[in-house]
mmCIF file of C-alpha atoms in Angstrom:
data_model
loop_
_atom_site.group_PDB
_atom_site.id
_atom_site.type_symbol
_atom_site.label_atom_id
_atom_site.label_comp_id
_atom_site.label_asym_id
_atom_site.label_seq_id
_atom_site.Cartn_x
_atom_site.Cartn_y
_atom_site.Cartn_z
ATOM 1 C CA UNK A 28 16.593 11.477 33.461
ATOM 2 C CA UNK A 29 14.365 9.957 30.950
ATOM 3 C CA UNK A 30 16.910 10.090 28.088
ATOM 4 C CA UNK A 31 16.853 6.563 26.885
ATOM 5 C CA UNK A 32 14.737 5.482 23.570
ATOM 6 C CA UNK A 33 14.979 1.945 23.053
ATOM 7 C CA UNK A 34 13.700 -0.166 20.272
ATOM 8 C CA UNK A 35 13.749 -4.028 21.656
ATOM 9 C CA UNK A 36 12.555 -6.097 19.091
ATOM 10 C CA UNK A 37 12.319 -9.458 21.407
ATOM 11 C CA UNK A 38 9.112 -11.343 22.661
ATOM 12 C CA UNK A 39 8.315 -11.045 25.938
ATOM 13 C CA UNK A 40 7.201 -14.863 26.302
ATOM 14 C CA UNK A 41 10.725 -15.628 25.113
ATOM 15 C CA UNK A 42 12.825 -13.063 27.205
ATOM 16 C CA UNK A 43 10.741 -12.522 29.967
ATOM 17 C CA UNK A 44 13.879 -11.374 31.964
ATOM 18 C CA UNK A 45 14.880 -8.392 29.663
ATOM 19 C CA UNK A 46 11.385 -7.315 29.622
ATOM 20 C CA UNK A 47 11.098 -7.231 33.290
ATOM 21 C CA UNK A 48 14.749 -5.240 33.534
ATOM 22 C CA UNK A 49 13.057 -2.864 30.840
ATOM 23 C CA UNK A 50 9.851 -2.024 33.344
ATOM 24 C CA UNK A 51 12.460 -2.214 36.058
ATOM 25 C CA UNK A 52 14.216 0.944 34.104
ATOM 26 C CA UNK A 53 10.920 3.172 33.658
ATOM 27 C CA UNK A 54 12.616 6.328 35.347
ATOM 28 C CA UNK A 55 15.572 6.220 32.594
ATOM 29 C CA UNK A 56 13.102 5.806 30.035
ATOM 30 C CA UNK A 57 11.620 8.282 27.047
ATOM 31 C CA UNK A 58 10.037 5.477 25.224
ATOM 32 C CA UNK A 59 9.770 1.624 23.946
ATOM 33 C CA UNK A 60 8.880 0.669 20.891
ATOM 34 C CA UNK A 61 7.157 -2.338 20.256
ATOM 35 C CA UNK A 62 7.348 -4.502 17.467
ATOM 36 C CA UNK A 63 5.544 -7.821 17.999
ATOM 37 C CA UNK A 64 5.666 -8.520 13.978
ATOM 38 C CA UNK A 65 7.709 -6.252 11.877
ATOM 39 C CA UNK A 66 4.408 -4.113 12.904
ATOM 40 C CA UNK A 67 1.856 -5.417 15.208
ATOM 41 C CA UNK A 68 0.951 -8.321 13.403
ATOM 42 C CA UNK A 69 -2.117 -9.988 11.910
ATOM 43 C CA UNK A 70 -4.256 -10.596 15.555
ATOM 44 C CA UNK A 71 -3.672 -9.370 19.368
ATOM 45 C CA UNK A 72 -0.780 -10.865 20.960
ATOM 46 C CA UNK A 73 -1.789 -11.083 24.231
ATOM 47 C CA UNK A 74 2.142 -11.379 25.828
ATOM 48 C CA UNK A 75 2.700 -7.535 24.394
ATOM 49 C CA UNK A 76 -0.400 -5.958 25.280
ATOM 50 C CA UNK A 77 0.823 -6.745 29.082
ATOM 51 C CA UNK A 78 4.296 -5.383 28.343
ATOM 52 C CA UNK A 79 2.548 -2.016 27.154
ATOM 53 C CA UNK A 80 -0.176 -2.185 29.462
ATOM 54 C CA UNK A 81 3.141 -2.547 32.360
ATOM 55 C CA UNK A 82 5.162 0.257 30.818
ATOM 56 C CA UNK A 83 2.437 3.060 30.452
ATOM 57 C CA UNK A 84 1.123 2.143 33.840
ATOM 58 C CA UNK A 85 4.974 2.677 34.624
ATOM 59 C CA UNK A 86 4.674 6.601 32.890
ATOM 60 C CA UNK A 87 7.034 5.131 30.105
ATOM 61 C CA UNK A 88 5.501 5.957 26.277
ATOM 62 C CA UNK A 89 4.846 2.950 24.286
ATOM 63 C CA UNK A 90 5.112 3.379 20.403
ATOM 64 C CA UNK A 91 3.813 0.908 17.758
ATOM 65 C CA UNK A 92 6.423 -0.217 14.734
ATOM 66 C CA UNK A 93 5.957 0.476 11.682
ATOM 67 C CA UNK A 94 7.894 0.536 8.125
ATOM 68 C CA UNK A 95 7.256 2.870 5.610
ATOM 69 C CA UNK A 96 9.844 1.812 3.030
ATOM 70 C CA UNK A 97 11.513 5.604 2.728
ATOM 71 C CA UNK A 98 8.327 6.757 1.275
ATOM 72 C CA UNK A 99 7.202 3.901 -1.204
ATOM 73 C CA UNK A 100 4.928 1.793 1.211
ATOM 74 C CA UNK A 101 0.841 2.950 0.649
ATOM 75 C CA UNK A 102 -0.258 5.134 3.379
ATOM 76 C CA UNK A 103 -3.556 2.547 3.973
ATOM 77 C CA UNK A 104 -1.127 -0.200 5.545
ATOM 78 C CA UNK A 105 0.896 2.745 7.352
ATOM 79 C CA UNK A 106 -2.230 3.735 9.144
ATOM 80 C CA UNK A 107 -3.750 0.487 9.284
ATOM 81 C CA UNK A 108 -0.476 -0.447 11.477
ATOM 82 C CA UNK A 109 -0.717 2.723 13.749
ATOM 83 C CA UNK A 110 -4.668 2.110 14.082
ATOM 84 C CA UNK A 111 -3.615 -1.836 15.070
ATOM 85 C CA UNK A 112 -1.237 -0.514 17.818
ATOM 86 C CA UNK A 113 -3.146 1.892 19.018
ATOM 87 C CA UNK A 114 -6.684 -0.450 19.178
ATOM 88 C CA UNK A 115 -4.668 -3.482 20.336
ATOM 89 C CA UNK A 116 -1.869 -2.092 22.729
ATOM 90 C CA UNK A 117 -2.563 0.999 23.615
ATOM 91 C CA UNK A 118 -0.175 2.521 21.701
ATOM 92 C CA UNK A 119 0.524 6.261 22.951
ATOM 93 C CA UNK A 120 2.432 6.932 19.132
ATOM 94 C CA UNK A 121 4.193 5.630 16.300
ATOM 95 C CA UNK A 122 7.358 4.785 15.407
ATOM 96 C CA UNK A 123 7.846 5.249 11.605
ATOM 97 C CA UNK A 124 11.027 3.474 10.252
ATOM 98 C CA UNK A 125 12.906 3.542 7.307
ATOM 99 C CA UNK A 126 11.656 7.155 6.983
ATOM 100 C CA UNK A 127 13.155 8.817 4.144
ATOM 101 C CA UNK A 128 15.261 12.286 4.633
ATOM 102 C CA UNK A 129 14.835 14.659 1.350
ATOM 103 C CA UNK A 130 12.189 17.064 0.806
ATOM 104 C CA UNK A 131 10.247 14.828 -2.147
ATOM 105 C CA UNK A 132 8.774 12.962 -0.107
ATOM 106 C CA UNK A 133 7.879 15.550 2.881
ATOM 107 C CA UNK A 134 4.477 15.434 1.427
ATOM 108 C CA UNK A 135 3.984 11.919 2.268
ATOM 109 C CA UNK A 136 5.477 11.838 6.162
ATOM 110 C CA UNK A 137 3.611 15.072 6.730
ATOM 111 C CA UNK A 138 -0.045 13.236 5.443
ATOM 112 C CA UNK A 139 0.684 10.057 8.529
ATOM 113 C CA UNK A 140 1.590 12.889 10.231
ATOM 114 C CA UNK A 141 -1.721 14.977 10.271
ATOM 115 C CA UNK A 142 -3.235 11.395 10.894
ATOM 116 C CA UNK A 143 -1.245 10.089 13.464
ATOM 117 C CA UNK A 144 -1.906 13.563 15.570
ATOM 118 C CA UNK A 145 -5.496 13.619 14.767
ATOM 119 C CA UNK A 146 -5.882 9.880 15.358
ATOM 120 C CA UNK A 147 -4.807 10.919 19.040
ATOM 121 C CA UNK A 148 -1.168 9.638 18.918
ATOM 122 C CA UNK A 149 0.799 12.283 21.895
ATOM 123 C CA UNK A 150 4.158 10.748 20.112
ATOM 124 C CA UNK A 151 5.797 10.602 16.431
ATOM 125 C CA UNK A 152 8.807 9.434 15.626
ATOM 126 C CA UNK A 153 10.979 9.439 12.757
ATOM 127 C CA UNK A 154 13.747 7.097 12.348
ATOM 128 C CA UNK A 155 15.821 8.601 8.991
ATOM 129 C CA UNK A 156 18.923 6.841 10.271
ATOM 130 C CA UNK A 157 20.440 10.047 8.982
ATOM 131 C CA UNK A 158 19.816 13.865 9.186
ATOM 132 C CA UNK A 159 16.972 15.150 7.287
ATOM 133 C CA UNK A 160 15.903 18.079 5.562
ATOM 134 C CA UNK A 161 14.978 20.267 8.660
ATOM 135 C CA UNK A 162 11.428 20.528 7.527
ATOM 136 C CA UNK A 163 10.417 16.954 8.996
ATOM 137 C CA UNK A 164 10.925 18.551 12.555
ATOM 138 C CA UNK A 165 7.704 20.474 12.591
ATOM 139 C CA UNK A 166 5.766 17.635 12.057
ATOM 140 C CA UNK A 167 7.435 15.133 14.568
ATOM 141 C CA UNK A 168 8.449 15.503 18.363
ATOM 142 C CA UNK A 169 11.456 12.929 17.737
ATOM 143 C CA UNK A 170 13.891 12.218 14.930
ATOM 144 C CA UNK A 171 16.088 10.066 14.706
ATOM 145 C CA UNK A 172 19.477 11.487 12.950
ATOM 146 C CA UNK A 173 21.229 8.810 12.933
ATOM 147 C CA UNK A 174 21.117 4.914 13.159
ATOM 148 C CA UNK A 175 24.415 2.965 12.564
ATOM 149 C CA UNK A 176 27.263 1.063 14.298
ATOM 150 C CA UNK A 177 29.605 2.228 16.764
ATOM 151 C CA UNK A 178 32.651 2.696 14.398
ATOM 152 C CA UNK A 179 30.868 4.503 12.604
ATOM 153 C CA UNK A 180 29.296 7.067 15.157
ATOM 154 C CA UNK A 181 32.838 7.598 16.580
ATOM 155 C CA UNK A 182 34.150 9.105 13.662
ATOM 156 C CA UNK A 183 31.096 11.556 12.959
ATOM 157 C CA UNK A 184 32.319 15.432 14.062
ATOM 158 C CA UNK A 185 30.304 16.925 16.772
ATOM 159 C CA UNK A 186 28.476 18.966 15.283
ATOM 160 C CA UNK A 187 24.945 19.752 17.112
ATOM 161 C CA UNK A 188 21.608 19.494 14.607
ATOM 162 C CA UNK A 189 20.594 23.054 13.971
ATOM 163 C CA UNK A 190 16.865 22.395 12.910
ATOM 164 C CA UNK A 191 13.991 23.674 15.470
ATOM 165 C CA UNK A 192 11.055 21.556 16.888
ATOM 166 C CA UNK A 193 11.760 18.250 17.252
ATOM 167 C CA UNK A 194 13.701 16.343 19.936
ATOM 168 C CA UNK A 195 17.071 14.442 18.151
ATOM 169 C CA UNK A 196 17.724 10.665 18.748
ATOM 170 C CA UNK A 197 21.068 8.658 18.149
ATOM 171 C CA UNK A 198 20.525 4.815 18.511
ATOM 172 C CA UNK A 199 24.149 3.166 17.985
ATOM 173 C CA UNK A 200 24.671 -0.841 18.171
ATOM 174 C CA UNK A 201 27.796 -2.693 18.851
ATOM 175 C CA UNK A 202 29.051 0.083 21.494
ATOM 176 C CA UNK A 203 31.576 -1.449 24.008
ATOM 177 C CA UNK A 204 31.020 -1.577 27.579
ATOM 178 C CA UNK A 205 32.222 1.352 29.420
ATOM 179 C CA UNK A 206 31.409 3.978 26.465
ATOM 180 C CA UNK A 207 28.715 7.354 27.856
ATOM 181 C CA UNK A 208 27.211 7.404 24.763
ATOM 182 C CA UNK A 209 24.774 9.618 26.446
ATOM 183 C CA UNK A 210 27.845 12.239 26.956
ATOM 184 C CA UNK A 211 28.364 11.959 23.295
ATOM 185 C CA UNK A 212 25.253 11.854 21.544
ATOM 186 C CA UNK A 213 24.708 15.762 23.881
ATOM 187 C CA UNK A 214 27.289 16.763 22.168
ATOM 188 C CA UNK A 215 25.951 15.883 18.802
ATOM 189 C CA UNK A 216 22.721 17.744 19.957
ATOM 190 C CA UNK A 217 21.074 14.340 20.860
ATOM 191 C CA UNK A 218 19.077 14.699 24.047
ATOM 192 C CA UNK A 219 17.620 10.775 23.460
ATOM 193 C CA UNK A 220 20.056 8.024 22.729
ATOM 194 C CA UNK A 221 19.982 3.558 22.907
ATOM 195 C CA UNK A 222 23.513 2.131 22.871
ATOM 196 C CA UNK A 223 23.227 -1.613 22.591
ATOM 197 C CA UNK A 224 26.210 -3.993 22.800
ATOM 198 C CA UNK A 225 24.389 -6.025 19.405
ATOM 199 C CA UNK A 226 25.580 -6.053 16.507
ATOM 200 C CA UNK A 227 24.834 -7.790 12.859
ATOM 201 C CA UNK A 228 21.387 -8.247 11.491
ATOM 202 C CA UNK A 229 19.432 -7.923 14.664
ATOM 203 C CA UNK A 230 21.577 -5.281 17.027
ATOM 204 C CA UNK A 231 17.615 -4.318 18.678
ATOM 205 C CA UNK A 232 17.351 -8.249 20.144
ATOM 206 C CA UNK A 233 19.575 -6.830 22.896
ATOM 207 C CA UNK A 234 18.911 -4.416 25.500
ATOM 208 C CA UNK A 235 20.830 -1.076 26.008
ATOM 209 C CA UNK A 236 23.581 -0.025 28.439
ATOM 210 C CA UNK A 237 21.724 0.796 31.778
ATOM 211 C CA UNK A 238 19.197 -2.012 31.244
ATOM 212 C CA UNK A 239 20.528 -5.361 32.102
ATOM 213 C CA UNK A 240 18.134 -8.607 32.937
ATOM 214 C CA UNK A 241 19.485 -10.094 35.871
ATOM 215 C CA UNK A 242 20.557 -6.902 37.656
#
């Protein structure tokens, strides 16, 4: 089942292991997202475009980082991120982060939206981190409802999302060995999921559950 989304924010020239235990996963997975730069960077890097070149060839979708500062960042570097990811990797979507949630600033996710599709992206995704105003699922196939630490996933009720459209994602860091998160995010009405055992400032440096270099 292709149920896993994972960000993993590592180079593949430094980790060369986890990135071949990531292509070694390509049945489990929905997507990747790459991040080579906080975005993909000023120039090419050669070391990624094989990773995404290796995963689509793999039938695994391969989305392109990029923040847009709940709303405030200027839709020209938005798009001139997507347009980078798709021109230099291959990029099937786009991976918007830090997306905001309320409906003032629908207006602005639904513009990269309209791009995104018409620039040929077959893949949007939303990371609010929390759950949004169910308006943001007609424009995206994936949303992510919630983003956050183990603790504090445990103690969220199960309810399942109610809005139409879109596909729900949980990703949860610092999640001890043994947990299904998988279980638990289906009850939350998450069909896509990433638990990583990582934790602090960079929880995405480590790969999820299921995906382990070296095994």
């Amino acid at each position: 089942m292709k149920n896993l989304l994972v960000p993993y924010y590592e180079h593949p020239a430094v980790r060369p292991a986890e990135w071949e235990a990531l292509i070694a996963a390509a049945p489990h997975l929905h997507a990747v997202v790459l991040n080579p730069a906080s975005g993909p960077g000023d120039r090419p890097d050669p070391a990624f475009a094989e990773a995404a070149g290796r995963l689509r060839a793999a039938d695994v979708r391969v989305l392109g980082y990029t923040d847009t500062d709940y709303g405030r960042r200027p839709h020209a570097d938005v798009v001139r991120d997507l347009s980078r990811h798709r021109a230099w990797y291959g990029a099937d979507g786009v991976f918007l982060d830090q997306a905001a949630s309320g409906t003032a600033e629908f207006a602005y996710y639904r513009g990269l939206a309209a791009i995104a599709w018409g620039a040929g992206c077959t893949a949007l995704v939303l990371n609010h981190g929390t759950v949004p105003h169910p308006s943001y699922a007609r424009i995206a196939d994936v949303l992510v409802t919630f983003e956050g630490t183990w603790q504090t996933y445990r103690r969220l009720r199960a309810e399942p999302w109610t809005g139409r459209g879109a596909q729900v994602c949980h990703l949860v860091y610092g999640v001890p060995a043994g947990v299904d998160l998988a279980e638990q995010a289906q009850a939350r009405g998450a069909g896509l999921h990433c638990a990583v055992p990582g934790g602090g400032d960079h929880p995405w440096g480590t790969l999820p559950y299921g995906v382990r270099a070296g095994c």
